[in-house]
Short mmCIF file of C-alpha atoms (C1' of nucleotides) in Angstrom, two decimals:
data_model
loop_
_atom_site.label_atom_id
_atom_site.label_comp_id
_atom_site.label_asym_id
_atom_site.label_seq_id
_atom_site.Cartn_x
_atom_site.Cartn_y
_atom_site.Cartn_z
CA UNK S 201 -10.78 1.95 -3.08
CA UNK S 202 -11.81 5.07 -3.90
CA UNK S 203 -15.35 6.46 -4.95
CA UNK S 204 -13.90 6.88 -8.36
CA UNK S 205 -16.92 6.54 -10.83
CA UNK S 206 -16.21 7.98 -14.55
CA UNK S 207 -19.70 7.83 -16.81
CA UNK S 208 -20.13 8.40 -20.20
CA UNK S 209 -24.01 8.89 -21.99
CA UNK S 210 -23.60 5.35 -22.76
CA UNK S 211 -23.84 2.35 -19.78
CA UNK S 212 -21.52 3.08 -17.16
CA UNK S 213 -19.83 0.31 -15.20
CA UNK S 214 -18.00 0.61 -12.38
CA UNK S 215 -14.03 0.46 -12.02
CA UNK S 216 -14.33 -3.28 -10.25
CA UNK S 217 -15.66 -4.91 -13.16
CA UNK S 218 -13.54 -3.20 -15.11
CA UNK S 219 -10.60 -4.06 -12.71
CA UNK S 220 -12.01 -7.73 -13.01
CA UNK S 221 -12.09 -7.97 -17.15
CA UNK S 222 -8.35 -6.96 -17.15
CA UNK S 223 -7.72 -9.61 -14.47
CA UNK S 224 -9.22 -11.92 -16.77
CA UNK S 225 -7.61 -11.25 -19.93
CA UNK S 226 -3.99 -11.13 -17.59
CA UNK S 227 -4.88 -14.86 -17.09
CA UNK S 228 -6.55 -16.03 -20.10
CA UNK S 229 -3.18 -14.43 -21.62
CA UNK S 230 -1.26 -17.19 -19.44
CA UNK S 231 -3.58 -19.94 -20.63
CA UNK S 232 -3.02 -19.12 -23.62
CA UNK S 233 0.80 -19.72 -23.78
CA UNK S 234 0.51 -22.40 -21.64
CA UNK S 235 -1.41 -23.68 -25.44
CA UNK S 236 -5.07 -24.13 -23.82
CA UNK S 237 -7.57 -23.14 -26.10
CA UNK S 238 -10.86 -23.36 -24.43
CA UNK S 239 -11.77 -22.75 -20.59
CA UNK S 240 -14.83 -22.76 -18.62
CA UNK S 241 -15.74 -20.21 -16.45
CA UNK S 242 -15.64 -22.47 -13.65
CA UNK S 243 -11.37 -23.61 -14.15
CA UNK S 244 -10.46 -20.00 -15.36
CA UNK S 245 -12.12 -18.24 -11.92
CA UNK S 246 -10.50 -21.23 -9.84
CA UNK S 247 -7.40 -19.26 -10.14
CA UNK S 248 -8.68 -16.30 -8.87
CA UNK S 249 -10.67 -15.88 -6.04
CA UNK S 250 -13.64 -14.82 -7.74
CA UNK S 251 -17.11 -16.89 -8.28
CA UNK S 252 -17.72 -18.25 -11.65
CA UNK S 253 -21.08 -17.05 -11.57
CA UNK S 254 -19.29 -13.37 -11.39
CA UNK S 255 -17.04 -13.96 -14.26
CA UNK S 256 -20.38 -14.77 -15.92
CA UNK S 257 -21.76 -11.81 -15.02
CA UNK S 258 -19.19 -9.46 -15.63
CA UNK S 259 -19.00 -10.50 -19.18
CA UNK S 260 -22.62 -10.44 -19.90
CA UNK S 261 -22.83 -6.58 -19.32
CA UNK S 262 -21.14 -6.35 -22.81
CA UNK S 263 -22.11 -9.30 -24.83
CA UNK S 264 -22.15 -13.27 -25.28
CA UNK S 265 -19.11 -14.74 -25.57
CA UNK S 266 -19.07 -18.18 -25.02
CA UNK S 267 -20.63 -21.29 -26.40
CA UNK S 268 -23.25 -23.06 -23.68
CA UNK S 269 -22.11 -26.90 -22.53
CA UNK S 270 -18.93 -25.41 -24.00
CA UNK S 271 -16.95 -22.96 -22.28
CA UNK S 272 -14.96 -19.86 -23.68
CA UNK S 273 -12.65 -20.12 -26.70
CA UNK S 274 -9.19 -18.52 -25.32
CA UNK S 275 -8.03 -16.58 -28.40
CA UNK S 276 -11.51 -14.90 -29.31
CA UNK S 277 -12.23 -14.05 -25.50
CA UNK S 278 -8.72 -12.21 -25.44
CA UNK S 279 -9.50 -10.47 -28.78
CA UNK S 280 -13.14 -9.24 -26.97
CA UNK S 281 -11.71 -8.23 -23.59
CA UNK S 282 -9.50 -5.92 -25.80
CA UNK S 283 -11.52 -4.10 -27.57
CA UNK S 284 -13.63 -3.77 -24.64
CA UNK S 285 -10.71 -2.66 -22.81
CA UNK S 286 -9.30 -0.44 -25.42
CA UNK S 287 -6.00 -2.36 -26.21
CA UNK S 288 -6.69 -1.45 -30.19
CA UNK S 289 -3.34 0.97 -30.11
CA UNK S 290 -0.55 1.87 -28.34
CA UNK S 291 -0.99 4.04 -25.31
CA UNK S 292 1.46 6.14 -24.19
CA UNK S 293 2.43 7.27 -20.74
CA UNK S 294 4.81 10.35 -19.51
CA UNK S 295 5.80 8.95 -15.84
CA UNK S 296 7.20 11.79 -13.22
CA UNK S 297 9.87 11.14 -10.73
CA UNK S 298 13.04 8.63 -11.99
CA UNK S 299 13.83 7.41 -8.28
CA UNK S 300 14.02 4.19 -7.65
CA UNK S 301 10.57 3.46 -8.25
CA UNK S 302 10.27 5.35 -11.30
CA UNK S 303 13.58 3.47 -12.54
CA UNK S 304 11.73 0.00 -11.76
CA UNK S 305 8.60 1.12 -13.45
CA UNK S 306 10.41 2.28 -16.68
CA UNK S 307 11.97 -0.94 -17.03
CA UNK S 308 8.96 -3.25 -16.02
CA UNK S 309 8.39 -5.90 -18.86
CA UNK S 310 4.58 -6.00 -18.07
CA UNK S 311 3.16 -3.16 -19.49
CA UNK S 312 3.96 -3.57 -23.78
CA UNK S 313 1.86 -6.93 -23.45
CA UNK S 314 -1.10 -4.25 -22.91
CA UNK S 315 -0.02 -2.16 -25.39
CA UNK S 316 0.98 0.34 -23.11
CA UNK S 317 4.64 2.34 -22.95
CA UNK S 318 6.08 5.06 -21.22
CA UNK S 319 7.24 7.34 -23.78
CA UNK S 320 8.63 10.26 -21.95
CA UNK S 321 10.40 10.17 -18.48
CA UNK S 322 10.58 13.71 -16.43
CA UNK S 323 12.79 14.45 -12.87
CA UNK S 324 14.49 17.96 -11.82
CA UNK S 325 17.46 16.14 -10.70
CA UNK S 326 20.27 17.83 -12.88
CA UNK S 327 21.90 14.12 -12.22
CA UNK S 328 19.30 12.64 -13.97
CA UNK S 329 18.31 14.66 -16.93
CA UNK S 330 19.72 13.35 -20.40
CA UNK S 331 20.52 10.02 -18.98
CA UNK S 332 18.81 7.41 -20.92
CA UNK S 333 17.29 4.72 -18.53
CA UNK S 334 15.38 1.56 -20.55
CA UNK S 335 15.80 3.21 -23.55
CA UNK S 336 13.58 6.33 -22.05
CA UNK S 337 15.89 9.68 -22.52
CA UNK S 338 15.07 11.66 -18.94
CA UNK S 339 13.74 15.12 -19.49
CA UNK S 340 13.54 18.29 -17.58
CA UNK S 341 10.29 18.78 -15.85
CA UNK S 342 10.06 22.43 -17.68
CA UNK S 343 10.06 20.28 -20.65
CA UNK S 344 7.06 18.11 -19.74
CA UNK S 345 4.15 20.63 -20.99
CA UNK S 346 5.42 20.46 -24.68
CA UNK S 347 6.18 16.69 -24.91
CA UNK S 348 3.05 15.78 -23.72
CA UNK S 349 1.55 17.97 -26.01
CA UNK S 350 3.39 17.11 -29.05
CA UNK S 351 3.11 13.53 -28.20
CA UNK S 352 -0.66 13.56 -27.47
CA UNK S 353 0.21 11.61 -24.26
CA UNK S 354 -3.21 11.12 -21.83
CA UNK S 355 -1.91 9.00 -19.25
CA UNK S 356 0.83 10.02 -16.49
CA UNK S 357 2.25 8.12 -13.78
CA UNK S 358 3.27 10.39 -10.21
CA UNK S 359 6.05 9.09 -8.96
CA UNK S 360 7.56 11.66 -7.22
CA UNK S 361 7.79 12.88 -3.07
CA UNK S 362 4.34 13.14 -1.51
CA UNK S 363 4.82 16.93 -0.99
CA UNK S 364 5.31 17.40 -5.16
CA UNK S 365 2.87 15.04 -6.03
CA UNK S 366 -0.53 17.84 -5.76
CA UNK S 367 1.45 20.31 -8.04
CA UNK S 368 3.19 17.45 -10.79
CA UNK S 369 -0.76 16.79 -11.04
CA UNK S 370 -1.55 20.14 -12.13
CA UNK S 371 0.95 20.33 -14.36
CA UNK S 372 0.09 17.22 -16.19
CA UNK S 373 -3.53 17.95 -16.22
CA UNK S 374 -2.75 21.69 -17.92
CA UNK S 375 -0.89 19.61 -20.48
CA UNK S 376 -3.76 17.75 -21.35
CA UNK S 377 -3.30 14.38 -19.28
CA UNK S 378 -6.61 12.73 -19.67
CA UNK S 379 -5.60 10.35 -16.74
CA UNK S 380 -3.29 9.83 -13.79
CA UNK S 381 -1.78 6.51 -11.88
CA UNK S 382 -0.61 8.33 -8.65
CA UNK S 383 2.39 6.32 -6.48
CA UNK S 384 2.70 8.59 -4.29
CA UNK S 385 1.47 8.79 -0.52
CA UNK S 386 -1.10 11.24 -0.65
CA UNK S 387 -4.17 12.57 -1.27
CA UNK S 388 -4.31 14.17 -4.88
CA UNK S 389 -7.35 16.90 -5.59
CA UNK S 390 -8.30 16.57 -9.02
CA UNK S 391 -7.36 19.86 -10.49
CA UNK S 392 -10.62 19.13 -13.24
CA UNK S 393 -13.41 17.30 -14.51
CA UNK S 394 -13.68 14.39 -15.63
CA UNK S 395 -10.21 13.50 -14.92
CA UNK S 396 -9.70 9.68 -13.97
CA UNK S 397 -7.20 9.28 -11.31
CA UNK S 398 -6.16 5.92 -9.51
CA UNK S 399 -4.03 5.62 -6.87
CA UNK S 400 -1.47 2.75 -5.37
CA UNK S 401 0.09 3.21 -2.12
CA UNK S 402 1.85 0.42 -1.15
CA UNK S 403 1.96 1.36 2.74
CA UNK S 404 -1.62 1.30 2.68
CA UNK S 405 -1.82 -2.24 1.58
CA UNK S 406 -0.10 -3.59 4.34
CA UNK S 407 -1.88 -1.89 6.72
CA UNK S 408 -4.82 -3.87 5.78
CA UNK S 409 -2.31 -6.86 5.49
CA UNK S 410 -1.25 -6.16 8.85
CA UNK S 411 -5.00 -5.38 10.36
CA UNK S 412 -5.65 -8.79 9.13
CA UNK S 413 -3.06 -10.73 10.40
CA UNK S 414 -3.70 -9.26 13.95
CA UNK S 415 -7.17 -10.66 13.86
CA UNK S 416 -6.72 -13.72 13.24
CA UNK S 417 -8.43 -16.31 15.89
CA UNK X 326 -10.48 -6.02 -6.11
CA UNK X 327 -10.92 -10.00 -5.39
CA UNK X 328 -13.88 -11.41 -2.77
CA UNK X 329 -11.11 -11.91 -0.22
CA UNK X 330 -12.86 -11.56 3.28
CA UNK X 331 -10.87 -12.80 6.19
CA UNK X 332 -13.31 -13.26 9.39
CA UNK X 333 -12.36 -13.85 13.02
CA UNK X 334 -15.12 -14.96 15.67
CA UNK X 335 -15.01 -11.06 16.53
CA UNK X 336 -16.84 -8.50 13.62
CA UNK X 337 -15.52 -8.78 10.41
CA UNK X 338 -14.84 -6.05 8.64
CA UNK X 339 -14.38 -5.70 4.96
CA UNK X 340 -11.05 -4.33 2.98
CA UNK X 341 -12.62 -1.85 1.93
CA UNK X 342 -13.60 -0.24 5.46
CA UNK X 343 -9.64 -1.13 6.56
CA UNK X 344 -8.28 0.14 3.41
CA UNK X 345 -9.94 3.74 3.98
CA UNK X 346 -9.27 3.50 7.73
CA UNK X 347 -5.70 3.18 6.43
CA UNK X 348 -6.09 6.26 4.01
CA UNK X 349 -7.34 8.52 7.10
CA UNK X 350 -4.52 7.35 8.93
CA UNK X 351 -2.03 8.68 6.27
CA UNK X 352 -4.47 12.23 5.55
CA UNK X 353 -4.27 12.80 9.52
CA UNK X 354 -0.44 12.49 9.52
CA UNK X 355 -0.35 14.90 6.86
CA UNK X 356 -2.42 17.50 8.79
CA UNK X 357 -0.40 16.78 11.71
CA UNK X 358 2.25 17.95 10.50
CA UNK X 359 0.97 21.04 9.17
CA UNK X 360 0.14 21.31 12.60
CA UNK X 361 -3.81 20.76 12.33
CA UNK X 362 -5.60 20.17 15.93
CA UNK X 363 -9.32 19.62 15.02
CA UNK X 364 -10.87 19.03 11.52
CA UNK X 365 -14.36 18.15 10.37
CA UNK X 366 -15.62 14.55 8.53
CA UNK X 367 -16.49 17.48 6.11
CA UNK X 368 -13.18 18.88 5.71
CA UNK X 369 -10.88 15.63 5.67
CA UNK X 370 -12.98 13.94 3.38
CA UNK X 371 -12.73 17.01 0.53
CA UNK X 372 -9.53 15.96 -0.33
CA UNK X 373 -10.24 12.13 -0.44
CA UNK X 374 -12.61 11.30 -2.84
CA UNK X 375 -15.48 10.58 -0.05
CA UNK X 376 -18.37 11.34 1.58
CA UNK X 377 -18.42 12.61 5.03
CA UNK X 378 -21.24 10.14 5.57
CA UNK X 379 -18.82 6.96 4.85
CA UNK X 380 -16.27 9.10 7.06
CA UNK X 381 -18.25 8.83 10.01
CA UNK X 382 -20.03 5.50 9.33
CA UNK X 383 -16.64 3.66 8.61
CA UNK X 384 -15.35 5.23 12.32
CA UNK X 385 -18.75 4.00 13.95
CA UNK X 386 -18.12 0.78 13.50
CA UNK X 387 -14.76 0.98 16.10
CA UNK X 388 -16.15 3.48 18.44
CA UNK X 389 -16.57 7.02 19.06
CA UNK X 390 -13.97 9.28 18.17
CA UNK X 391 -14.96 13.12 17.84
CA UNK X 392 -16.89 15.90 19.41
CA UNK X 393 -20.28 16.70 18.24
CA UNK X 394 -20.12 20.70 17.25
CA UNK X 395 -16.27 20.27 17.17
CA UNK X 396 -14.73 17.35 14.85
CA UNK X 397 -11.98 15.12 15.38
CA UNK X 398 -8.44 15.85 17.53
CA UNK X 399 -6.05 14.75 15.26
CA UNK X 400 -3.44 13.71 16.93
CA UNK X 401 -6.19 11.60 19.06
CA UNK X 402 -7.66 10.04 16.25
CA UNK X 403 -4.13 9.16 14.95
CA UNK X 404 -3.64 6.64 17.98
CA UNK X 405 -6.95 5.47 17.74
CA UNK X 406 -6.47 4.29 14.32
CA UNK X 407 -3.09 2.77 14.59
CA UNK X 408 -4.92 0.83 18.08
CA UNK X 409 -7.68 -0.33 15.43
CA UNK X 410 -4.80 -1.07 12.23
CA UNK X 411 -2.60 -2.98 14.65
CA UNK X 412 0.34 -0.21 14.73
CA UNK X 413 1.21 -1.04 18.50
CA UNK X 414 4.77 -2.94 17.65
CA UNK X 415 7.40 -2.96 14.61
CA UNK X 416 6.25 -5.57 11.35
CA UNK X 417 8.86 -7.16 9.43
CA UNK X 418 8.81 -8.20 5.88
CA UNK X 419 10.39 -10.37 4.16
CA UNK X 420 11.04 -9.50 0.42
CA UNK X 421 11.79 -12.22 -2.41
CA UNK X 422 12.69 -10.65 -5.67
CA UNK X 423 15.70 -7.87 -5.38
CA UNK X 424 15.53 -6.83 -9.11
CA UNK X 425 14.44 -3.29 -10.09
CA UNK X 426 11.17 -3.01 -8.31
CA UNK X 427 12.49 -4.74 -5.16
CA UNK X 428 15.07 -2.53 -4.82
CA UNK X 429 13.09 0.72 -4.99
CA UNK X 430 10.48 -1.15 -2.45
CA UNK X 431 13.85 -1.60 -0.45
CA UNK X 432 14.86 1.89 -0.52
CA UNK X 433 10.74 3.31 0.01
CA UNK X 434 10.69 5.73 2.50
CA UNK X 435 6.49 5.45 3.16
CA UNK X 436 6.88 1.95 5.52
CA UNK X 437 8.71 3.27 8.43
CA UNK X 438 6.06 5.87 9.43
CA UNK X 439 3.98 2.64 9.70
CA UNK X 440 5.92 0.56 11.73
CA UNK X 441 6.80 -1.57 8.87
CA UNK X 442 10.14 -2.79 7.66
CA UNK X 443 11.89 -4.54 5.24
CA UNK X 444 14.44 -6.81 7.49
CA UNK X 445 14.91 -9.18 5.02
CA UNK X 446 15.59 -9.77 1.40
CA UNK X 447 16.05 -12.88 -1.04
CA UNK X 448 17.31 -13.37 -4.43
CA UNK X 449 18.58 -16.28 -6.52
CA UNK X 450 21.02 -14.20 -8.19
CA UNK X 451 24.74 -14.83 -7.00
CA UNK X 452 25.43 -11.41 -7.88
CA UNK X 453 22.88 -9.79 -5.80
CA UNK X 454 23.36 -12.14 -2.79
CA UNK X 455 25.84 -10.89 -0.16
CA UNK X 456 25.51 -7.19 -1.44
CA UNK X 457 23.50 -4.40 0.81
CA UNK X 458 20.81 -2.65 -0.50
CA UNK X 459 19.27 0.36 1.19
CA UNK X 460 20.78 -1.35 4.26
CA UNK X 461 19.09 -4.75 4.06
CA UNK X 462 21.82 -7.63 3.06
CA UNK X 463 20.30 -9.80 0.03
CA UNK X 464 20.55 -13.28 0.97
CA UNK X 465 20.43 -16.63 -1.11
CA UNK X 466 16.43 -17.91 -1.61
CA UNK X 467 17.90 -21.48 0.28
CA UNK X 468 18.23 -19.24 2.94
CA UNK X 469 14.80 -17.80 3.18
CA UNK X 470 12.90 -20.68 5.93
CA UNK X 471 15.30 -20.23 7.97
CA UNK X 472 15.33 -16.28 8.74
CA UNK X 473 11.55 -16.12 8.46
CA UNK X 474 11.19 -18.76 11.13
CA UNK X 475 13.98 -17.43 13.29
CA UNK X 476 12.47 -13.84 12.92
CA UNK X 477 9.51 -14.37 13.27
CA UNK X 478 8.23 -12.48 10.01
CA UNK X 479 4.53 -13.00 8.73
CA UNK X 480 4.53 -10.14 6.30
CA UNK X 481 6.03 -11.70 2.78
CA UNK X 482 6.62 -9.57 -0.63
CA UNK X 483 6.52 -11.06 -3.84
CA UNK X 484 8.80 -9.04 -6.36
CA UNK X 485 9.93 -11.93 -8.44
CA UNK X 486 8.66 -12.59 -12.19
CA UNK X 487 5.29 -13.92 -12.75
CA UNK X 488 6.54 -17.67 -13.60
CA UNK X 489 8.45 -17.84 -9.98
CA UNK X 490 5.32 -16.66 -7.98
CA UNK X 491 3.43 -19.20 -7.17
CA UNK X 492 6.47 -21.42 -6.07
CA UNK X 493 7.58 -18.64 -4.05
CA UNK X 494 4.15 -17.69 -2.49
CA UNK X 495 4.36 -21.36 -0.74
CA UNK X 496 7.63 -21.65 0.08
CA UNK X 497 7.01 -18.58 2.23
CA UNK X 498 4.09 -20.03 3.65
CA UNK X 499 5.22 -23.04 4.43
CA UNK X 500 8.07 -21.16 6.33
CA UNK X 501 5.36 -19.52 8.63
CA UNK X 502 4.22 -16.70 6.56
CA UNK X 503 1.10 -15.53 7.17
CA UNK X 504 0.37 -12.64 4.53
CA UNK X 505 1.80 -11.43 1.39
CA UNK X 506 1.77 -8.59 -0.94
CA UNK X 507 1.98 -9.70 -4.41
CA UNK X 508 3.58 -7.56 -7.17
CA UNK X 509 4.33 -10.34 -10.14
CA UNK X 510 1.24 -9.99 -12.60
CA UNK X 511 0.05 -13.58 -12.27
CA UNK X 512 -2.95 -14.80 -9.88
CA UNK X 513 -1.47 -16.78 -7.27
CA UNK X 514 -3.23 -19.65 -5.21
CA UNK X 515 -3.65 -19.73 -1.53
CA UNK X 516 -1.54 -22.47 -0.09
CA UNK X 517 -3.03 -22.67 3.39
CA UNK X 518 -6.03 -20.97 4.77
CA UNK X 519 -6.17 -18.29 6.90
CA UNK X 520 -3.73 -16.58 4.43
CA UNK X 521 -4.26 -12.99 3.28
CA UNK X 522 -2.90 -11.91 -0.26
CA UNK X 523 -2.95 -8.97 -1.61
CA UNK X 524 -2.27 -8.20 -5.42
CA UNK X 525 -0.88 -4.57 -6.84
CA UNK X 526 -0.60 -5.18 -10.70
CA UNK X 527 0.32 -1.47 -12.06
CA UNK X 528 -0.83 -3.22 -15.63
CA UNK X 529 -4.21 -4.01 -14.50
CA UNK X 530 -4.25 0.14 -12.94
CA UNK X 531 -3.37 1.31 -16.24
CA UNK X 532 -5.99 -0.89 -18.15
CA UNK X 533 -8.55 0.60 -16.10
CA UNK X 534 -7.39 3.87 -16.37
CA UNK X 535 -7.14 3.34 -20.56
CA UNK X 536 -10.78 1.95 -20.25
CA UNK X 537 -11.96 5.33 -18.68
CA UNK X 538 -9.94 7.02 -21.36
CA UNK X 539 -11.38 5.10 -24.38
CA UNK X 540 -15.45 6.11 -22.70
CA UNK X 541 -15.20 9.79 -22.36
CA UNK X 542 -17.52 11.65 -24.40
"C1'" DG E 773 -31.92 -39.44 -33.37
"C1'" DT E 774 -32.25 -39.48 -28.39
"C1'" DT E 775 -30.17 -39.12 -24.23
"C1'" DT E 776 -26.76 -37.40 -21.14
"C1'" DA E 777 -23.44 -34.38 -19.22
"C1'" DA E 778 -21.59 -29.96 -19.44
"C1'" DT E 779 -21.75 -25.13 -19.33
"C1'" DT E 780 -23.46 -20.62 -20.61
"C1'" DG E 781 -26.48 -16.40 -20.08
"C1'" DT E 782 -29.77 -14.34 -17.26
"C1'" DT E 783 -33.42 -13.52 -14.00
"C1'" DA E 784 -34.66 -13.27 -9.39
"C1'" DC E 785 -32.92 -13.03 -4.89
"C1'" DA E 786 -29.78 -11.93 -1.03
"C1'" DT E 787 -26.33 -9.40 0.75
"C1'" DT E 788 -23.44 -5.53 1.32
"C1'" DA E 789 -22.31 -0.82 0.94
"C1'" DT E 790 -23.46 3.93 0.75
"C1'" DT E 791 -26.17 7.88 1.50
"C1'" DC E 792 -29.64 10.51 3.87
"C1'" DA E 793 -31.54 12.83 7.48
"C1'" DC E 794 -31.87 14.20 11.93
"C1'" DA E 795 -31.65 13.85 17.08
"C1'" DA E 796 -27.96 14.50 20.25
"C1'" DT E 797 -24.33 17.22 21.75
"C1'" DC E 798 -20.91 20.74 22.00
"C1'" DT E 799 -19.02 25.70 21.98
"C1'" DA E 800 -19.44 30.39 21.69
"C1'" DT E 801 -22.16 34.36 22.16
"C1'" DT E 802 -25.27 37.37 24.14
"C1'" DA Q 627 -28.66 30.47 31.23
"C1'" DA Q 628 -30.72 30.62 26.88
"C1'" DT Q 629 -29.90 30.70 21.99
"C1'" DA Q 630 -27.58 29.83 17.63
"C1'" DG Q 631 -24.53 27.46 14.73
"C1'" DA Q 632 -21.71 23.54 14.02
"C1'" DT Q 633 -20.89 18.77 13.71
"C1'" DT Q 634 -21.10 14.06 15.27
"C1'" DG Q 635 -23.19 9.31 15.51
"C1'" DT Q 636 -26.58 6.39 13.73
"C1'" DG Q 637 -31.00 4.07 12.23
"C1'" DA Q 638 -33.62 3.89 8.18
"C1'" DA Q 639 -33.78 4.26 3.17
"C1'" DT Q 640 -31.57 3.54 -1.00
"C1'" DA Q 641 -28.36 1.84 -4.19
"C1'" DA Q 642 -24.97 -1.30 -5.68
"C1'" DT Q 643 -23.04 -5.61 -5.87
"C1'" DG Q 644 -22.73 -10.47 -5.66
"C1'" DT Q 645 -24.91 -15.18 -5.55
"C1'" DA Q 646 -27.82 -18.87 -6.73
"C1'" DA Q 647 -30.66 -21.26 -9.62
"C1'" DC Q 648 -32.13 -22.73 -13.81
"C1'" DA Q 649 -33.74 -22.66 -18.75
"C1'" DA Q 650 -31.28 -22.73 -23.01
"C1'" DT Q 651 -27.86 -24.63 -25.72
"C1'" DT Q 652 -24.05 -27.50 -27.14
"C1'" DA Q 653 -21.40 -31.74 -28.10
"C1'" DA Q 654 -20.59 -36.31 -27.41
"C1'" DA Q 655 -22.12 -41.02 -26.48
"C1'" DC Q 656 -24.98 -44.57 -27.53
#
DNA sequence: GTTTAATTGTTACATTATTCACAATCTATT
DNA sequence: AATAGATTGTGAATAATGTAACAATTAAAC
């Protein structure tokens, strides 16, 4: 969507293909319960709606990884996109806002597959504070600075009111949040460098849903 | 994220382009209500992560909508991008999947400002069905043909867990319809064409975001 | 062992997207 | 009414991305 480019001084590759290995590993993760053990790039990419050529591609940028007139071996492709991706270790996540949507995301079965967890759970609601909700205790937000630095925690989710959402951002980067997944409606100005932010706003989505349907013939 | 490029006989524009349109659209409204008249491609872009360049460019391609020397009226520019995004009438959704996340999409208070809403919800779960959440009554999946066709909804969510998606995806589609915003982590295939589909998998976010994290130097 | 059918990895090409740069235009000022 | 400063709209230049084509490789069939 956005611009968003993060380099390091090694290659640099942009979020899409990025966005498009963990795609790939997501299905290949499927295939592999569903007990298939090797896949061409041509049946894994029918799925999605993305050229095999592409998948091809998109692999190549960081090695070889199939066997020619073979296809890919399930298993070791998974291993590969993971250590590509970084899934060699638990990472944690301190999510922001326990409404309804931080509820649902604290209790979504998706992430641990990816080795990712949210660890720590912060609202200002008096309500909400010490309640325990999927096994995450909910802490003050005064709190947040000191359990994200004890815990070493890098990634934080905004799920808070638009008009909080700039300052929660702050916050988290002066804690030493490496990286932020941002729910909420509005436009957040990265506070520092190098700071990776990504942002989902459901509203947004279908608008482009809707601009669609209105066009068609 | 995916290829997906939906074309009528008129210009065809790409997500992208509608997906930005879409984030102007929500900036402006902001700065509207903090009671901004006129603002620059320079200064509305600063707090989105892009140029003023694309700014400009991505308004060309509908028309002419500011004052050289001056900028852009908001409020002007507002109706000229809800004219362009199809914001002329009221678009109901239909929602299949009332566990956690459904629920909080039930309750989100981003859609109305957009002329979307939730008017009906489905769940397979005799508990949920016949309760009211966030003022929409759940009713049984069995159900679900029926009220699309009699209202007329073309805007479907997908809430439900991964296995259940692609049965549900064309079940709505055969009931009429016509574009769907998936949230279950699985790729889904297009039943018909001509149908748009949109994917948010928070997973696949994070990966990214963890991939970004891993590459800093 | 040779042939055949399959499928990868990669180069060259085509397309799409973004940025640049500046003429055109507007407002305010003198 | 002429000038200066601001800012748009856009064609041309550049960069990024995606596609197509095919040589290289593999395994299986004969």
């Amino acid at each position: 969507m956005q611009k968003e480019k993060v380099c390091s001084k090694k290659k640099c590759f942009s979020p899409e293909v990025i966005k498009r290995l963990s795609l790939y590993l997501r299905d290949l993760k499927n295939l592999q319960e569903q007990e298939v053990e090797v896949i061409s790039s041509d049946e894994i990419t029918k799925m999605l709606d993305i050229s095999s050529a592409q998948f091809r591609k998109d692999l190549s940028y960081f090695g070889e990884f199939g066997k020619r007139g073979v296809g890919y071996e399930v298993s070791f492709l998974i291993r590969e996109l993971e250590k590509i991706l970084g899934i060699y270790r638990w990472w944690d996540i301190a999510l922001v806002g326990v409404g309804r949507l931080g509820s649902a995301l604290l209790g979504f079965s998706g992430f641990p597959q990816f080795k990712l967890r949210i660890t720590a759970a912060f609202d200002n609601d008096r309500k909400k504070i010490g309640k325990a909700i999927s096994g995450v205790e909910v802490k003050s937000l005064e709190e947040m600075p000191a359990v994200i630095k004890k815990g070493g925690i890098e990634i934080g989710m905004i799920c808070v009111p638009p008009q909080f959402a700039q300052s929660i951002a702050e916050r988290m980067v002066g804690a030493g949040i490496k990286s932020i997944l941002n729910f909420a409606p509005v436009s957040i100005k990265l506070p520092a460098e190098g700071i990776y932010i990504a942002n989902v706003d459901m509203a947004c989505e279908l608008q482009t849903l809707v601009y669609f349907l209105n066009r068609r013939h």
